[in-house]
Amino acid sequence: MADVDQLALAFADRRAGQRANLAAASAAHKRYRETVETVLADLVRQRRPFTADDVRNALPDEITAEAHSPNVLPSVLGTWAARRVIVPCGEYRSRRRSRRASRNRIWIGRNPIE
């Protein structure tokens, strides 16, 4: 029982952190979050598997420079996953040095976005 309570608290803390991170990325002068969500929506519409690296690689350099935190993209992905707009369909090891070969998910859109 205690493990379930701890898990619920951990998920609540993660969601709160995601909300705070996304709120900070929504300042009027910042377009990073908006661009990430536009790219993500395009990938969902295509109904093909994609990774965070696919999203990142689709961003123009001038937009990437606007990110206030490296956690904005994972926060957007986590939020979309919590809403079940995207669902995991596999895993891979990241080749990005900053990720240190960590486990990452492969995503696919669950519902088409209109």
PDB file of C-alpha atoms in Angstrom:
ATOM      1  CA  MET A   1       0.000   0.000   0.000  1.00  0.00           C
ATOM      2  CA  ALA A   2       2.783   2.434   0.902  1.00  0.00           C
ATOM      3  CA  ASP A   3       4.497   1.761  -2.438  1.00  0.00           C
ATOM      4  CA  VAL A   4       1.353   2.768  -4.312  1.00  0.00           C
ATOM      5  CA  ASP A   5       1.105   5.994  -2.300  1.00  0.00           C
ATOM      6  CA  GLN A   6       4.752   6.803  -3.032  1.00  0.00           C
ATOM      7  CA  LEU A   7       4.220   6.138  -6.739  1.00  0.00           C
ATOM      8  CA  ALA A   8       1.191   8.435  -6.807  1.00  0.00           C
ATOM      9  CA  LEU A   9       3.205  11.143  -5.058  1.00  0.00           C
ATOM     10  CA  ALA A  10       6.092  10.702  -7.499  1.00  0.00           C
ATOM     11  CA  PHE A  11       3.765  11.056 -10.487  1.00  0.00           C
ATOM     12  CA  ALA A  12       2.116  14.117  -8.934  1.00  0.00           C
ATOM     13  CA  ASP A  13       5.538  15.694  -8.363  1.00  0.00           C
ATOM     14  CA  ARG A  14       6.578  14.929 -11.940  1.00  0.00           C
ATOM     15  CA  ARG A  15       3.407  16.501 -13.341  1.00  0.00           C
ATOM     16  CA  ALA A  16       3.898  19.587 -11.160  1.00  0.00           C
ATOM     17  CA  GLY A  17       7.475  19.921 -12.380  1.00  0.00           C
ATOM     18  CA  GLN A  18       6.363  19.546 -15.994  1.00  0.00           C
ATOM     19  CA  ARG A  19       3.699  22.239 -15.540  1.00  0.00           C
ATOM     20  CA  ALA A  20       6.219  24.637 -13.972  1.00  0.00           C
ATOM     21  CA  ASN A  21       8.764  23.993 -16.708  1.00  0.00           C
ATOM     22  CA  LEU A  22       6.205  24.533 -19.468  1.00  0.00           C
ATOM     23  CA  ALA A  23       4.882  27.703 -17.829  1.00  0.00           C
ATOM     24  CA  ALA A  24       8.421  29.131 -17.817  1.00  0.00           C
ATOM     25  CA  ALA A  25       8.752  28.189 -21.490  1.00  0.00           C
ATOM     26  CA  SER A  26       5.573  30.068 -22.386  1.00  0.00           C
ATOM     27  CA  ALA A  27       6.833  33.626 -21.974  1.00  0.00           C
ATOM     28  CA  ALA A  28       5.642  35.867 -24.787  1.00  0.00           C
ATOM     29  CA  HIS A  29       9.147  36.271 -26.218  1.00  0.00           C
ATOM     30  CA  LYS A  30       9.862  32.540 -26.319  1.00  0.00           C
ATOM     31  CA  ARG A  31       8.761  30.343 -29.211  1.00  0.00           C
ATOM     32  CA  TYR A  32      10.534  27.123 -28.268  1.00  0.00           C
ATOM     33  CA  ARG A  33       7.587  25.380 -26.594  1.00  0.00           C
ATOM     34  CA  GLU A  34       5.167  26.472 -29.317  1.00  0.00           C
ATOM     35  CA  THR A  35       7.512  25.201 -32.039  1.00  0.00           C
ATOM     36  CA  VAL A  36       8.068  21.893 -30.230  1.00  0.00           C
ATOM     37  CA  GLU A  37       4.305  21.390 -29.997  1.00  0.00           C
ATOM     38  CA  THR A  38       3.858  22.247 -33.692  1.00  0.00           C
ATOM     39  CA  VAL A  39       6.518  19.705 -34.708  1.00  0.00           C
ATOM     40  CA  LEU A  40       5.035  17.138 -32.347  1.00  0.00           C
ATOM     41  CA  ALA A  41       1.536  17.684 -33.773  1.00  0.00           C
ATOM     42  CA  ASP A  42       2.907  17.113 -37.285  1.00  0.00           C
ATOM     43  CA  LEU A  43       4.523  13.849 -36.197  1.00  0.00           C
ATOM     44  CA  VAL A  44       1.293  12.690 -34.523  1.00  0.00           C
ATOM     45  CA  ARG A  45      -0.639  13.418 -37.732  1.00  0.00           C
ATOM     46  CA  GLN A  46       1.827  11.307 -39.714  1.00  0.00           C
ATOM     47  CA  ARG A  47       0.986   8.279 -37.539  1.00  0.00           C
ATOM     48  CA  ARG A  48       4.554   6.956 -37.669  1.00  0.00           C
ATOM     49  CA  PRO A  49       6.915   6.217 -34.773  1.00  0.00           C
ATOM     50  CA  PHE A  50       9.188   9.062 -33.649  1.00  0.00           C
ATOM     51  CA  THR A  51      11.655   9.916 -30.898  1.00  0.00           C
ATOM     52  CA  ALA A  52      12.543  13.029 -28.943  1.00  0.00           C
ATOM     53  CA  ASP A  53      15.578  13.263 -31.219  1.00  0.00           C
ATOM     54  CA  ASP A  54      13.251  13.432 -34.243  1.00  0.00           C
ATOM     55  CA  VAL A  55      11.443  16.368 -32.645  1.00  0.00           C
ATOM     56  CA  ARG A  56      14.720  18.037 -31.684  1.00  0.00           C
ATOM     57  CA  ASN A  57      16.196  17.568 -35.169  1.00  0.00           C
ATOM     58  CA  ALA A  58      13.141  19.197 -36.769  1.00  0.00           C
ATOM     59  CA  LEU A  59      13.605  22.419 -34.793  1.00  0.00           C
ATOM     60  CA  PRO A  60      15.358  25.350 -36.471  1.00  0.00           C
ATOM     61  CA  ASP A  61      18.627  26.376 -34.790  1.00  0.00           C
ATOM     62  CA  GLU A  62      17.302  29.820 -33.845  1.00  0.00           C
ATOM     63  CA  ILE A  63      14.372  28.199 -32.012  1.00  0.00           C
ATOM     64  CA  THR A  64      16.583  25.645 -30.264  1.00  0.00           C
ATOM     65  CA  ALA A  65      18.664  28.507 -28.871  1.00  0.00           C
ATOM     66  CA  GLU A  66      15.553  29.863 -27.122  1.00  0.00           C
ATOM     67  CA  ALA A  67      15.071  26.871 -24.829  1.00  0.00           C
ATOM     68  CA  HIS A  68      15.376  28.031 -21.235  1.00  0.00           C
ATOM     69  CA  SER A  69      15.893  24.451 -20.069  1.00  0.00           C
ATOM     70  CA  PRO A  70      16.803  21.095 -21.625  1.00  0.00           C
ATOM     71  CA  ASN A  71      13.698  19.719 -19.911  1.00  0.00           C
ATOM     72  CA  VAL A  72      11.130  21.590 -22.011  1.00  0.00           C
ATOM     73  CA  LEU A  73      10.975  18.910 -24.710  1.00  0.00           C
ATOM     74  CA  PRO A  74      10.693  16.026 -22.205  1.00  0.00           C
ATOM     75  CA  SER A  75       8.020  18.032 -20.352  1.00  0.00           C
ATOM     76  CA  VAL A  76       5.993  18.480 -23.542  1.00  0.00           C
ATOM     77  CA  LEU A  77       6.357  14.780 -24.373  1.00  0.00           C
ATOM     78  CA  GLY A  78       5.369  13.825 -20.822  1.00  0.00           C
ATOM     79  CA  THR A  79       2.331  16.072 -20.930  1.00  0.00           C
ATOM     80  CA  TRP A  80       1.184  14.709 -24.289  1.00  0.00           C
ATOM     81  CA  ALA A  81       1.758  11.149 -23.040  1.00  0.00           C
ATOM     82  CA  ALA A  82      -0.272  11.840 -19.877  1.00  0.00           C
ATOM     83  CA  ARG A  83      -3.110  13.098 -22.112  1.00  0.00           C
ATOM     84  CA  ARG A  84      -2.676   9.882 -24.169  1.00  0.00           C
ATOM     85  CA  VAL A  85      -2.166  11.843 -27.396  1.00  0.00           C
ATOM     86  CA  ILE A  86       1.066   9.863 -27.807  1.00  0.00           C
ATOM     87  CA  VAL A  87       1.833   6.374 -26.537  1.00  0.00           C
ATOM     88  CA  PRO A  88       5.127   4.486 -26.272  1.00  0.00           C
ATOM     89  CA  CYS A  89       5.751   1.874 -28.946  1.00  0.00           C
ATOM     90  CA  GLY A  90       9.386   0.965 -28.233  1.00  0.00           C
ATOM     91  CA  GLU A  91      12.660   2.025 -26.661  1.00  0.00           C
ATOM     92  CA  TYR A  92      16.133   2.968 -27.820  1.00  0.00           C
ATOM     93  CA  ARG A  93      19.437   4.057 -26.325  1.00  0.00           C
ATOM     94  CA  SER A  94      20.209   7.706 -26.963  1.00  0.00           C
ATOM     95  CA  ARG A  95      23.343   8.555 -28.903  1.00  0.00           C
ATOM     96  CA  ARG A  96      23.388  12.109 -27.548  1.00  0.00           C
ATOM     97  CA  ARG A  97      26.330  12.541 -25.229  1.00  0.00           C
ATOM     98  CA  SER A  98      24.301  14.527 -22.712  1.00  0.00           C
ATOM     99  CA  ARG A  99      21.897  11.582 -22.344  1.00  0.00           C
ATOM    100  CA  ARG A 100      24.735   9.111 -21.629  1.00  0.00           C
ATOM    101  CA  ALA A 101      23.105   6.234 -23.548  1.00  0.00           C
ATOM    102  CA  SER A 102      19.983   6.509 -21.416  1.00  0.00           C
ATOM    103  CA  ARG A 103      16.828   4.627 -22.248  1.00  0.00           C
ATOM    104  CA  ASN A 104      14.395   6.688 -24.293  1.00  0.00           C
ATOM    105  CA  ARG A 105      10.991   5.912 -25.664  1.00  0.00           C
ATOM    106  CA  ILE A 106       9.823   5.678 -29.214  1.00  0.00           C
ATOM    107  CA  TRP A 107       6.393   7.304 -29.513  1.00  0.00           C
ATOM    108  CA  ILE A 108       3.460   7.151 -31.892  1.00  0.00           C
ATOM    109  CA  GLY A 109       0.338   9.276 -32.070  1.00  0.00           C
ATOM    110  CA  ARG A 110      -2.712   7.640 -30.562  1.00  0.00           C
ATOM    111  CA  ASN A 111      -5.320   9.926 -32.083  1.00  0.00           C
ATOM    112  CA  PRO A 112      -5.082  12.129 -35.134  1.00  0.00           C
ATOM    113  CA  ILE A 113      -4.935  15.836 -34.358  1.00  0.00           C
ATOM    114  CA  GLU A 114      -7.339  17.976 -36.342  1.00  0.00           C
TER     115      GLU A 114
END
